[in-house]
XYZ file of C-alpha atoms in Angstrom:
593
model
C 120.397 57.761 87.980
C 122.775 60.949 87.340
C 125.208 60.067 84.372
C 128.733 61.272 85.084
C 132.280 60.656 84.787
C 133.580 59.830 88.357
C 136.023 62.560 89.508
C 137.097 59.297 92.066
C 136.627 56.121 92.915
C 134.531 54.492 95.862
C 134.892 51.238 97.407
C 132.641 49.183 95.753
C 130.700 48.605 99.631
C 129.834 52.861 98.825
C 128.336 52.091 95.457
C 125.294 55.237 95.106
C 126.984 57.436 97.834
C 127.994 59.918 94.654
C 124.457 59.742 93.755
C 123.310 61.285 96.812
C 126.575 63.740 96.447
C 124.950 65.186 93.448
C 121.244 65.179 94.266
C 120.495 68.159 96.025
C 117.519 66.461 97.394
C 119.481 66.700 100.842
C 119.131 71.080 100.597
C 115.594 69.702 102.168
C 115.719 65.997 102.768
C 116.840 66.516 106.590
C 116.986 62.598 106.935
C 120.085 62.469 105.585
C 121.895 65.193 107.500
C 123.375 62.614 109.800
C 125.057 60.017 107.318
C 127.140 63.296 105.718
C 127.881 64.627 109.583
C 128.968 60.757 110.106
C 131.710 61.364 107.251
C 132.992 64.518 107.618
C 131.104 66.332 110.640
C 133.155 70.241 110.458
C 132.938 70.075 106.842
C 129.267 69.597 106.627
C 128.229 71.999 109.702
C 130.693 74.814 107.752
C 129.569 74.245 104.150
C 126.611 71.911 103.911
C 127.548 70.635 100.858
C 127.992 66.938 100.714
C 130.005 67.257 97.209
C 132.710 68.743 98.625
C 132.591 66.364 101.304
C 133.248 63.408 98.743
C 135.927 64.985 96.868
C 137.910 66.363 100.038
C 137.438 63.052 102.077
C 140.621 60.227 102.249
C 140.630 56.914 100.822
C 141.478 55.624 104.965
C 138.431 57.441 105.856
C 136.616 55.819 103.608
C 137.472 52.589 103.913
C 136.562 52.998 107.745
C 133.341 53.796 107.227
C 132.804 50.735 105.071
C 133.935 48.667 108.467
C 131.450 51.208 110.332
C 128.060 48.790 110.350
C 125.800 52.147 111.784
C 127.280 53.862 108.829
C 126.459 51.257 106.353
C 122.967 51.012 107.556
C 122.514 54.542 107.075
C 123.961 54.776 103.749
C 121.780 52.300 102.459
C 119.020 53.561 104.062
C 119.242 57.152 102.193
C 120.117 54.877 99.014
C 116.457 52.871 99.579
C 114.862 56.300 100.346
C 116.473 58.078 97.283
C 115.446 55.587 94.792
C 111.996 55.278 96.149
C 111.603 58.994 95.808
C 112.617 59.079 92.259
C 110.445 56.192 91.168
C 107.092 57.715 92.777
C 105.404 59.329 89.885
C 104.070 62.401 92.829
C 101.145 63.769 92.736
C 101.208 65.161 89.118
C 102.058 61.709 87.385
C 98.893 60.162 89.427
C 96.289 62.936 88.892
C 97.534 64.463 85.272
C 99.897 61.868 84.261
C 97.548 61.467 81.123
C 97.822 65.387 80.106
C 99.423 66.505 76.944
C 102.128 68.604 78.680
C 105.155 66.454 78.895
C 107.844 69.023 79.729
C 108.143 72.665 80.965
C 111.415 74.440 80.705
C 111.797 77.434 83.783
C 114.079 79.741 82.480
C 115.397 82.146 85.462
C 118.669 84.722 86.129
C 118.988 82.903 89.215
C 118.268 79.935 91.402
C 118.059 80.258 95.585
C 118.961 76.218 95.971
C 121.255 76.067 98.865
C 124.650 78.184 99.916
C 126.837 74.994 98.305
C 125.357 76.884 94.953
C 125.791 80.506 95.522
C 124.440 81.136 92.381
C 121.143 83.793 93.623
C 121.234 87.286 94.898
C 117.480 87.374 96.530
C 114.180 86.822 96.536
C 113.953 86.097 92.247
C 116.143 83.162 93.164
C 114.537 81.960 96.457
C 111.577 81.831 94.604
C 113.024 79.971 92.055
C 114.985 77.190 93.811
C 111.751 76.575 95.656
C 109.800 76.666 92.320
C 112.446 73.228 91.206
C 111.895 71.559 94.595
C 108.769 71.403 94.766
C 108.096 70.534 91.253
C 110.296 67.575 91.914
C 107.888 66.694 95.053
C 105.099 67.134 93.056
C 106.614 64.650 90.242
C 105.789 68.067 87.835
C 107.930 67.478 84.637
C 110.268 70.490 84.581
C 113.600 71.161 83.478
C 115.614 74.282 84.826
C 117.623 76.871 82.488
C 120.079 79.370 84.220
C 123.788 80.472 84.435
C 126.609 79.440 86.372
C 128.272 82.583 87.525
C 131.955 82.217 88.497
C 131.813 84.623 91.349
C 127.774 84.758 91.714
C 126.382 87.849 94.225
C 128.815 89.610 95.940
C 129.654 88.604 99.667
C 129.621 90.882 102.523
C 131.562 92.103 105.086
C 131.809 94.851 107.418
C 134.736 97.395 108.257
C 135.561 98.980 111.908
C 133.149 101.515 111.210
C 129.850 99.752 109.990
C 130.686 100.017 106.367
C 129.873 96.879 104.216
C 132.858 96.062 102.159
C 131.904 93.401 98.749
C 134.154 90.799 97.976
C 133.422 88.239 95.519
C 135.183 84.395 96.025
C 135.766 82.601 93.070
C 132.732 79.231 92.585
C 135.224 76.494 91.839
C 133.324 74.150 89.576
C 134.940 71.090 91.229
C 133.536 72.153 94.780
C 130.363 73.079 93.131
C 127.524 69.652 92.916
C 127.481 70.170 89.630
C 128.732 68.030 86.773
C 129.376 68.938 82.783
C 126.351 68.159 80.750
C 127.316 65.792 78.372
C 125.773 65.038 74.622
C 124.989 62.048 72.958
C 128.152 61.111 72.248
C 129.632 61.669 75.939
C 131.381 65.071 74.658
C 130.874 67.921 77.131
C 128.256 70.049 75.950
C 128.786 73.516 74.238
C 126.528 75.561 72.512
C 127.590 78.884 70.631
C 125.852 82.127 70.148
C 126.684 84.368 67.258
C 128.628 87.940 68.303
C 130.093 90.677 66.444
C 132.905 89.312 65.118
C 133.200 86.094 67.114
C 131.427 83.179 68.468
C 130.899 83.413 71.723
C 131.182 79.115 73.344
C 129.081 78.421 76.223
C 129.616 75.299 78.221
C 126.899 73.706 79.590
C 126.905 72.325 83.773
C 123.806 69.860 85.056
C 122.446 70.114 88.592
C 120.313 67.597 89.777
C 117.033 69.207 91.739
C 115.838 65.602 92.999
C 113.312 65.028 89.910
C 114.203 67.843 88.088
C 117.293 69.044 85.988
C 119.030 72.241 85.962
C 120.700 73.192 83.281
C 123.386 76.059 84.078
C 125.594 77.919 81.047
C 128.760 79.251 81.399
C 130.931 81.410 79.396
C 134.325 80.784 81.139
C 135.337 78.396 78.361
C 139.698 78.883 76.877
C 137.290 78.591 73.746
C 136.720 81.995 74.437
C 138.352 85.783 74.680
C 139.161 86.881 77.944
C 136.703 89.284 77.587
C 133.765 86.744 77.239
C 135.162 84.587 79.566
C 133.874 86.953 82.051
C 129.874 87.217 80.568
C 129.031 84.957 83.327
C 131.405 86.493 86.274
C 129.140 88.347 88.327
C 125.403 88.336 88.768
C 123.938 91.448 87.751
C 127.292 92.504 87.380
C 128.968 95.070 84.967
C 127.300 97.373 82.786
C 124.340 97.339 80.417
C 126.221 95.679 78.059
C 127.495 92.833 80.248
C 123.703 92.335 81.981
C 122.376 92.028 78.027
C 124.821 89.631 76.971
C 123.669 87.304 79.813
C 120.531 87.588 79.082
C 121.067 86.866 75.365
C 122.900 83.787 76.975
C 120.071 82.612 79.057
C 117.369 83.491 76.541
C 118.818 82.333 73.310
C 121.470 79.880 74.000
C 119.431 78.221 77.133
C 116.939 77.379 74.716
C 119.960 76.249 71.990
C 120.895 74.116 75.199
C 117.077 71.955 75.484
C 117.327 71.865 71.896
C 120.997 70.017 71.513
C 119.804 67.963 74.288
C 116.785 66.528 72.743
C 114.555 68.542 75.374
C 111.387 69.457 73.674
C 109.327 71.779 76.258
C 105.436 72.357 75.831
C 105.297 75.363 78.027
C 108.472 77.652 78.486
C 108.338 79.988 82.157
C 110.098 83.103 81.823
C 110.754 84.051 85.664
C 110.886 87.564 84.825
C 112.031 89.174 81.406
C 115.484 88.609 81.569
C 114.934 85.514 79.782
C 112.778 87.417 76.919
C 115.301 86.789 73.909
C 114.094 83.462 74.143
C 110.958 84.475 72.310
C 112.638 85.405 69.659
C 114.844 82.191 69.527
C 112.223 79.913 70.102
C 110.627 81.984 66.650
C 113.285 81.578 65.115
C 113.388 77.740 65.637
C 109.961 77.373 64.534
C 110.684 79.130 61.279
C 113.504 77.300 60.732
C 111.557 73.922 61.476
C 108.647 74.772 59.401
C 109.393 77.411 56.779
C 106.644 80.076 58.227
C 107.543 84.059 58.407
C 108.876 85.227 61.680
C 105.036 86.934 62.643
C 103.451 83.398 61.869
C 106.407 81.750 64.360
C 105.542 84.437 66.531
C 101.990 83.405 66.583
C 102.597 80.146 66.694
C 104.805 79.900 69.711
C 103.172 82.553 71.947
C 100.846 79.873 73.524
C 103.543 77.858 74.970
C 104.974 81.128 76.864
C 104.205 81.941 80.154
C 105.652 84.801 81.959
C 106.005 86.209 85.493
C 106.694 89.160 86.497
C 107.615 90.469 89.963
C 108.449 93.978 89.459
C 106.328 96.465 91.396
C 107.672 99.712 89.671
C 108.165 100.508 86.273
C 111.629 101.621 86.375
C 112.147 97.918 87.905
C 112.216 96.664 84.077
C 115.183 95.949 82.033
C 115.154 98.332 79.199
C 118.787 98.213 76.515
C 119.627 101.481 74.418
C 118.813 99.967 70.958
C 122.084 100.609 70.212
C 123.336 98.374 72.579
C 121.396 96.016 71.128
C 122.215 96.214 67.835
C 125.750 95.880 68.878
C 125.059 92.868 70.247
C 122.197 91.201 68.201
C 123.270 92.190 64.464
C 125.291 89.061 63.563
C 122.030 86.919 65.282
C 119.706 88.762 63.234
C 121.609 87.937 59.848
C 121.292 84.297 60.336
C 117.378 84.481 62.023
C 115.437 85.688 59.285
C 114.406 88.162 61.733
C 113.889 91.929 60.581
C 116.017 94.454 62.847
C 112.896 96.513 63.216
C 110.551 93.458 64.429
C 112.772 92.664 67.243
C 112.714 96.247 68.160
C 109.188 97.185 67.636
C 108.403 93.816 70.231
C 109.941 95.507 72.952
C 109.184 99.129 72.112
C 105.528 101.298 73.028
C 106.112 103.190 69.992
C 107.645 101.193 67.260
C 108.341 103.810 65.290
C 110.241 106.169 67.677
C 113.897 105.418 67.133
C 115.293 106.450 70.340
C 112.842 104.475 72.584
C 114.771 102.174 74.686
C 114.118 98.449 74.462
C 111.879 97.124 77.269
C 112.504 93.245 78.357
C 109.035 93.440 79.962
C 107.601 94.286 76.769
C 108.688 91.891 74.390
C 108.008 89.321 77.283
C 104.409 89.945 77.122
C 104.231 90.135 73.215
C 105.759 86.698 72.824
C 103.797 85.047 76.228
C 100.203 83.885 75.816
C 100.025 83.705 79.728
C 100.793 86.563 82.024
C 100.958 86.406 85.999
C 102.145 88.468 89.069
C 103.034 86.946 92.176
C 100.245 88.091 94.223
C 97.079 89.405 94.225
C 97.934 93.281 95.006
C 101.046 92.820 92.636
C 98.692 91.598 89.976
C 96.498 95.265 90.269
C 99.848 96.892 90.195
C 100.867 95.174 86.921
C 97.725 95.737 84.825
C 98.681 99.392 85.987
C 102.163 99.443 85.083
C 101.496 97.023 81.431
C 97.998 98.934 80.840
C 99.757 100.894 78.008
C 100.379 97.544 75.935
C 96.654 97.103 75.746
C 95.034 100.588 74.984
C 92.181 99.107 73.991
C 91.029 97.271 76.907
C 90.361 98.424 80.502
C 92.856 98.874 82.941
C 91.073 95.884 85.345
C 90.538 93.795 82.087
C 94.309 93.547 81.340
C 95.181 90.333 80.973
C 97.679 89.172 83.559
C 96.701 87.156 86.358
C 98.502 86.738 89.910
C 99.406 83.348 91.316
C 100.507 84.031 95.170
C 103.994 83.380 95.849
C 104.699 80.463 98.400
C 107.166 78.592 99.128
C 108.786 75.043 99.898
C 108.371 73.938 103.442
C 110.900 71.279 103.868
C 113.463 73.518 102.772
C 112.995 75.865 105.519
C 111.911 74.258 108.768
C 113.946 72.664 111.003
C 114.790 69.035 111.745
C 112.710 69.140 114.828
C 109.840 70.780 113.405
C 110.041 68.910 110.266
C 109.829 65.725 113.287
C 106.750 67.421 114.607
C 104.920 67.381 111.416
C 105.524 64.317 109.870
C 103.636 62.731 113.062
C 101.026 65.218 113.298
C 100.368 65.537 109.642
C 102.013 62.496 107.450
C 105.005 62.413 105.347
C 103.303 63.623 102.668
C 101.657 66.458 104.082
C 102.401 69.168 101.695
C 102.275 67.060 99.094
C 98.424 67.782 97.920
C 95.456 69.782 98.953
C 95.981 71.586 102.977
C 92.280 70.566 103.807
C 93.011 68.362 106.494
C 96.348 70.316 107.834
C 95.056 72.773 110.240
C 92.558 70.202 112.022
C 95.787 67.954 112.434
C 98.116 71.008 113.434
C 95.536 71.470 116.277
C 95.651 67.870 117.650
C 99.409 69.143 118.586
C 99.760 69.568 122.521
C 100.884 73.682 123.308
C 103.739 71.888 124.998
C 105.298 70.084 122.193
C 104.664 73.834 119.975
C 106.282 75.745 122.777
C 109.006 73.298 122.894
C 109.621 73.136 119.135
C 109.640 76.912 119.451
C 112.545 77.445 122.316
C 114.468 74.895 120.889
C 114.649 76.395 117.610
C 115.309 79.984 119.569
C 118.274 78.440 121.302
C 119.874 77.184 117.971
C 119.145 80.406 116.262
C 121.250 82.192 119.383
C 124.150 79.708 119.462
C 124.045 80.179 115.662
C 123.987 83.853 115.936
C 126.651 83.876 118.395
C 128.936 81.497 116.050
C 128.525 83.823 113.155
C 129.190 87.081 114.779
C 132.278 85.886 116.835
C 133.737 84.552 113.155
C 133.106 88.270 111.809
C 134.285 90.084 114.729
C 138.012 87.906 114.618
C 137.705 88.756 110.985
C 137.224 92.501 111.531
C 140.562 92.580 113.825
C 138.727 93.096 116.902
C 140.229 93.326 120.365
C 140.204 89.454 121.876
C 138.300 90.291 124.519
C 135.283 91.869 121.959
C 135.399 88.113 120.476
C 134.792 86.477 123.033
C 131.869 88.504 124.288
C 129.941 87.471 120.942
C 129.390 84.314 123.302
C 127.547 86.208 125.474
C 125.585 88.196 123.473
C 121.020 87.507 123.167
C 119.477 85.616 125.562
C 118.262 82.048 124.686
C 114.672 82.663 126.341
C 114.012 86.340 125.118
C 111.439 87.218 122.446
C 113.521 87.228 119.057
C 112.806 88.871 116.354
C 114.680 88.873 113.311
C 114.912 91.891 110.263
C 116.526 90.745 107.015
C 115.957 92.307 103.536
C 117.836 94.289 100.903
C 119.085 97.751 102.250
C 117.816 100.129 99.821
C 116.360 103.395 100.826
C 112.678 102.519 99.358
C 112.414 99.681 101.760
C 112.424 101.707 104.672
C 114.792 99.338 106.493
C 115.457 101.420 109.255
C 112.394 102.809 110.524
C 112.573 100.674 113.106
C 115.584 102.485 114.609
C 113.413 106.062 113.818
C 113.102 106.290 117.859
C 115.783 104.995 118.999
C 115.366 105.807 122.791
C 111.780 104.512 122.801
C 113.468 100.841 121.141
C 116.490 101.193 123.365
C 113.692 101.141 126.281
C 111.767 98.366 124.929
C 115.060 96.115 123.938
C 116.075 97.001 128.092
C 113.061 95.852 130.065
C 113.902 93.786 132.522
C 110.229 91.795 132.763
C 110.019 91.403 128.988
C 112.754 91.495 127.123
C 113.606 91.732 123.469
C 116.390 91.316 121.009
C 116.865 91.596 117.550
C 118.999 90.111 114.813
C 119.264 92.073 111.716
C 120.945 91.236 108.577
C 120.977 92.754 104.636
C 122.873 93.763 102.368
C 123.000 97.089 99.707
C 123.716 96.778 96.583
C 127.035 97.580 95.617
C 126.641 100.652 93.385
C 123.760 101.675 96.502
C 125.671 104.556 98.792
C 122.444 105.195 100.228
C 122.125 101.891 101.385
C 125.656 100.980 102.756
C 124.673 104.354 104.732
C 121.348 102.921 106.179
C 123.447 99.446 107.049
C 125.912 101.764 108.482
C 123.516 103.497 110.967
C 121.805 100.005 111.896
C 125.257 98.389 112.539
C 126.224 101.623 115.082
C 122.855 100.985 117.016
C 124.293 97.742 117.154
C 127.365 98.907 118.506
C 125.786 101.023 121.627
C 126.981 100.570 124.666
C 124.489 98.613 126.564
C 122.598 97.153 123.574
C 125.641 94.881 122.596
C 123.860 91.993 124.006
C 119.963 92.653 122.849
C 121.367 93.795 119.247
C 123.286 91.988 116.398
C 124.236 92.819 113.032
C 125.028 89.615 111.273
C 127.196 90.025 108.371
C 126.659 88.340 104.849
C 122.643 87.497 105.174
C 122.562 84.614 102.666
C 120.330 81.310 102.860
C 122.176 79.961 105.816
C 121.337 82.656 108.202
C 117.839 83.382 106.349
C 116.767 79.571 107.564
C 118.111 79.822 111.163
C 115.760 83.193 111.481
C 113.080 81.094 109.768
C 113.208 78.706 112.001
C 113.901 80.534 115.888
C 112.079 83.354 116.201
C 109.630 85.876 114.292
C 111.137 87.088 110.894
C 110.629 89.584 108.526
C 112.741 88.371 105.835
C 112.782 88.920 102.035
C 113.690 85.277 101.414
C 111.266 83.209 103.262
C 108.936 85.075 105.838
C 105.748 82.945 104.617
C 107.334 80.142 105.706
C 106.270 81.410 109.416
């Protein structure tokens, strides 16, 4: 059961329904869609977040529902379900239940878990969220460490003239399913992290992932400056300074977090090196725990590391001007026991070249006994791009490995495909080995595929219609342009949906290269084709607000109005609906097709 303090009281009859709230089992538990449509049906269909839905819901309501016996049965049904779910050990407490490895802590920037937790810019996050749900399916014994930004990613909108404008909407804790960590003695949890000249407070927020825990630090505490209040504002937000103090946060004050909760980890994933400082940390707790110099802690410790990296370039890496760092790491290294030039010689080529910036990505694979990329290719391209760390040993004997990214299927198909499978597959389909899936995917009639398909086309188009009428009302546009968004693709053409990052490496509009050979293709009359596109550039990106720009005025042709759409904002939301109506090529979740 989650432990909280109830923001509100229940009648007694609703006993577990804040439970539910909180679990954010129902980002891919479809069953219970319909109880929280049954309670507060525009809420839910606008935010999908069933939190917000208990504290914004009246007592009358309330105390209708508890007279409502289809509601009742329902509740209790997701109540049953729940606590089944959390009491089956999964597939890792029956087949390695008996293993040494009682806890793994996932330390990320960011976590993709659902748009009622904008806390994830991309695909780092998407990856991540899915990397918590299914370890929760699997019964895998993980704990999540991250931050809880108060205004996250930027959101996006676009101007009369195709230009994407950023705002960024304050994450109000008390909409937010999250609830204060709390210690042993029921305070709320804070853990501190030594600064120049201050000591910087960082309150601690729980998340429940199903199974597993995520643990989320903030530094918008009245504990704090003004100044620091902000660490945690924006992700990947402000300057260098601003992007190393979080990850000093997530590094060394995540793992200060496990430790003041009694969380002992036996393996520690660094999803990517922004977490790296917690090599050091974790050192540093060893040495303080056992007496041992820093490069015995060091040795000690680097078996329990793993780390993944995703970058394909080397100017992808986070490298701090070491005086940057000093700045911010002199007061820690006092009270560490650490030498000033051992924390910069981990992340350095040349240890002894004073100028050389510090490299996250190296100190992450000095302090990780296990290296992997996320795919095979990206796994040649590391042992390129890391080959100077080991000089000594070929470039194809490098040691980092590549486990294929994938990701978690219930969280991405729809409730009629998810329908589909359960009888054609089992409830626990993806749940173990995919031996027997495609010879059970096969026993599936063409007709019941074909019908899974259109209907999943025609919710993607009412979707898309939705959306872009919203944005267009939003933009000022002329009435009449509004209500033309109702018009716009056609429910039985071949869809195809494009949605990534705008940035000019990506290429993301070559498909608009020739534009009267697509304008002929989108026309036909025998076979036609539309196209909903979506992305966003980063903020400090001119280049790509100008590619978004030139997609958004193709969009705008006359003629092409109705085969065409720019969709504003691309965030998990829209990123499913592609998933699930129509061909994709999406930075979030395209092997889900």
């Amino acid at each position: 059961m989650i432990a909280y303090y109830s923001p509100r009281t229940l009648p007694e009859e609703l006993d577990g329904l804040m439970d539910l709230a909180l679990d954010l089992r129902w980002t891919w538990s479809h069953a219970s869609d319909e109880l929280w449509r049954m309670i507060a049906p525009e809420v839910w269909e606008r935010t999908r977040n069933p939190w917000l839905i208990i504290q914004t819901v009246s007592d009358h309501h309330l105390e209708t529902l508890v007279r409502d016996q289809e509601f009742i049965e329902a509740f209790r049904r997701q109540v049953k379900e729940r606590e089944a779910y959390l009491n089956d050990p999964g597939w890792y407490g029956r087949t390695h239940g008996d293993q040494t490895i009682q806890c793994i802590a996932y330390f990320s920037m960011e976590f993709g878990l659902s748009e009622a937790l904008p806390i994830y810019s991309g695909g780092l996050g998407i990856l991540a969220g899915d990397h918590l749900k299914t370890a929760s399916d699997l019964g895998v014994p993980l704990v999540g460490v991250g931050l809880l930004y108060q205004k996250g990613f930027f959101r996006q909108s676009l101007d009369s003239n195709g230009w994407q404008v950023e705002t960024y909407p304050y994450n109000d804790p008390g909409s937010l399913p999250i609830l204060p960590a709390r210690d042993a003695s029921g305070a709320w949890l804070r853990v501190s992290l030594e600064l120049p000249g201050r000591t910087l407070y960082l309150r601690v927020w729980l998340a429940q992932v199903g199974k597993v825990s995520l643990f989320l630090l903030d530094s918008n505490d009245p504990m704090n400056s003004p100044h620091d209040r902000g660490i945690t504002g924006e992700l990947y937000g402000g300057g260098p300074e601003t992007r190393l103090l979080q990850e000093g946060v997530l590094g060394i004050a995540g793992w200060r977090a496990l430790t003041a909760l009694g969380v002992k980890p036996d393996i520690c994933h660094l999803n990517e090196g922004h977490s790296a400082f917690l090599i050091v940390e974790h050192a540093r707790h060893h040495m303080e725990q056992t007496g041992c110099s820093f490069d015995q802690a060091l040795e000690a410790t680097r078996p329990s590391h793993l780390f993944t990296t995703h970058t394909p370039v080397a100017a992808g890496f986070d490298r701090f001007d070491p005086h940057i760092i000093e700045a911010f790491a002199k007061n820690y290294m006092k009270t560490s026991g650490v030498s000033w030039q051992k924390l910069l010689a981990l992340g350095r080529l040349n240890p002894d070249d004073p100028d050389e910036p510090v490299n996250m990505a190296y100190l992450a694979v000095r302090g990780s006994g296990r290296i992997n990329a996320v795919s095979k290719l990206h796994g040649e391209v590391s042992r390129r791009l890391l080959h100077n760390l080991f000089p000594d040993v070929p470039e194809d004997e490098v040691p980092i490995g590549h486990v294929t990214n994938g990701v978690h299927v219930p969280s991405w198909d729809s409730e009629r495909a998810d329908d589909l499978w359960t009888r054609a597959c089992g409830k626990e389909r993806w749940l173990g080995t995919l031996d027997s899936i495609a010879e059970s995917i096969d026993r599936v009639s063409e007709n019941e595929l074909w019908s899974m398909r259109n209907e999943g086309r025609r919710n993607l188009v009412e979707y898309a219609r939705q959306r872009l009428g919203r944005q267009l009302a939003q933009r000022g546009a002329e009435d009449e342009t509004v209500d033309e968004a109702a018009n716009v693709l056609d429910p039985g053409a071949l869809t195809l949906g494009i949605a990534r990052r705008f940035a000019e490496y990506k290429r993301p509009t070559l498909i608009i290269h020739d534009q009267e050979r697509l304008r002929r293709i989108l026309t036909r009359a025998d076979r036609p084709v539309q196209l909903v596109v979506a992305g966003k550039a980063h903020p400090r990106d001119e280049d790509g607000k100008r590619l978004i720009q030139a997609m958004a005025h193709f969009a705008f042709q006359g003629g092409l109005r109705r085969r065409v759409v720019f969709l504003e904002d691309y965030d998990m939301s829209l990123a499913e609906h592609l998933v699930q109506g129509g061909g994709c090529v999406d930075q979030y979740a395209s092997t889900a097709l």
